[in-house]
Steps between C-alpha positions, in 0.01 A plus 500: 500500500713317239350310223281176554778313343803614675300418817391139401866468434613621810280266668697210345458180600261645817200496211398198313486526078196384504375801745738741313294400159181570662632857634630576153182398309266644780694866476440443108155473535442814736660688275355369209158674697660812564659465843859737564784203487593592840111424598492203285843375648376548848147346442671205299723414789254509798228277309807231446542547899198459561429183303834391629359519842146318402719175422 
């Protein structure tokens, strides 16, 4: 898996700033607890699908 990132920017225009923000800071925070970036990347991005979904 590449870096958090690189994905978000591969994703382009497909992901909104705002929900790219929220990944970012969300991955920041795992970490910030002791979660593996990979983990923290991976967590980060299925709680923004998730509350993407909830809209």
């Amino acid at each position: 898996m590449g870096s958090l990132t690189g994905c978000l920017a591969k994703a382009g225009k497909n992901v909104s700033r705002a929900d790219k923000d929220a990944i970012m800071a969300r991955a920041k925070a795992l970490r910030d607890e002791g979660t593996a970036a990979a983990d923290a990347a991976m967590m980060a991005v299925d709680e923004q699908i998730a509350a993407v979904r909830a809209l």
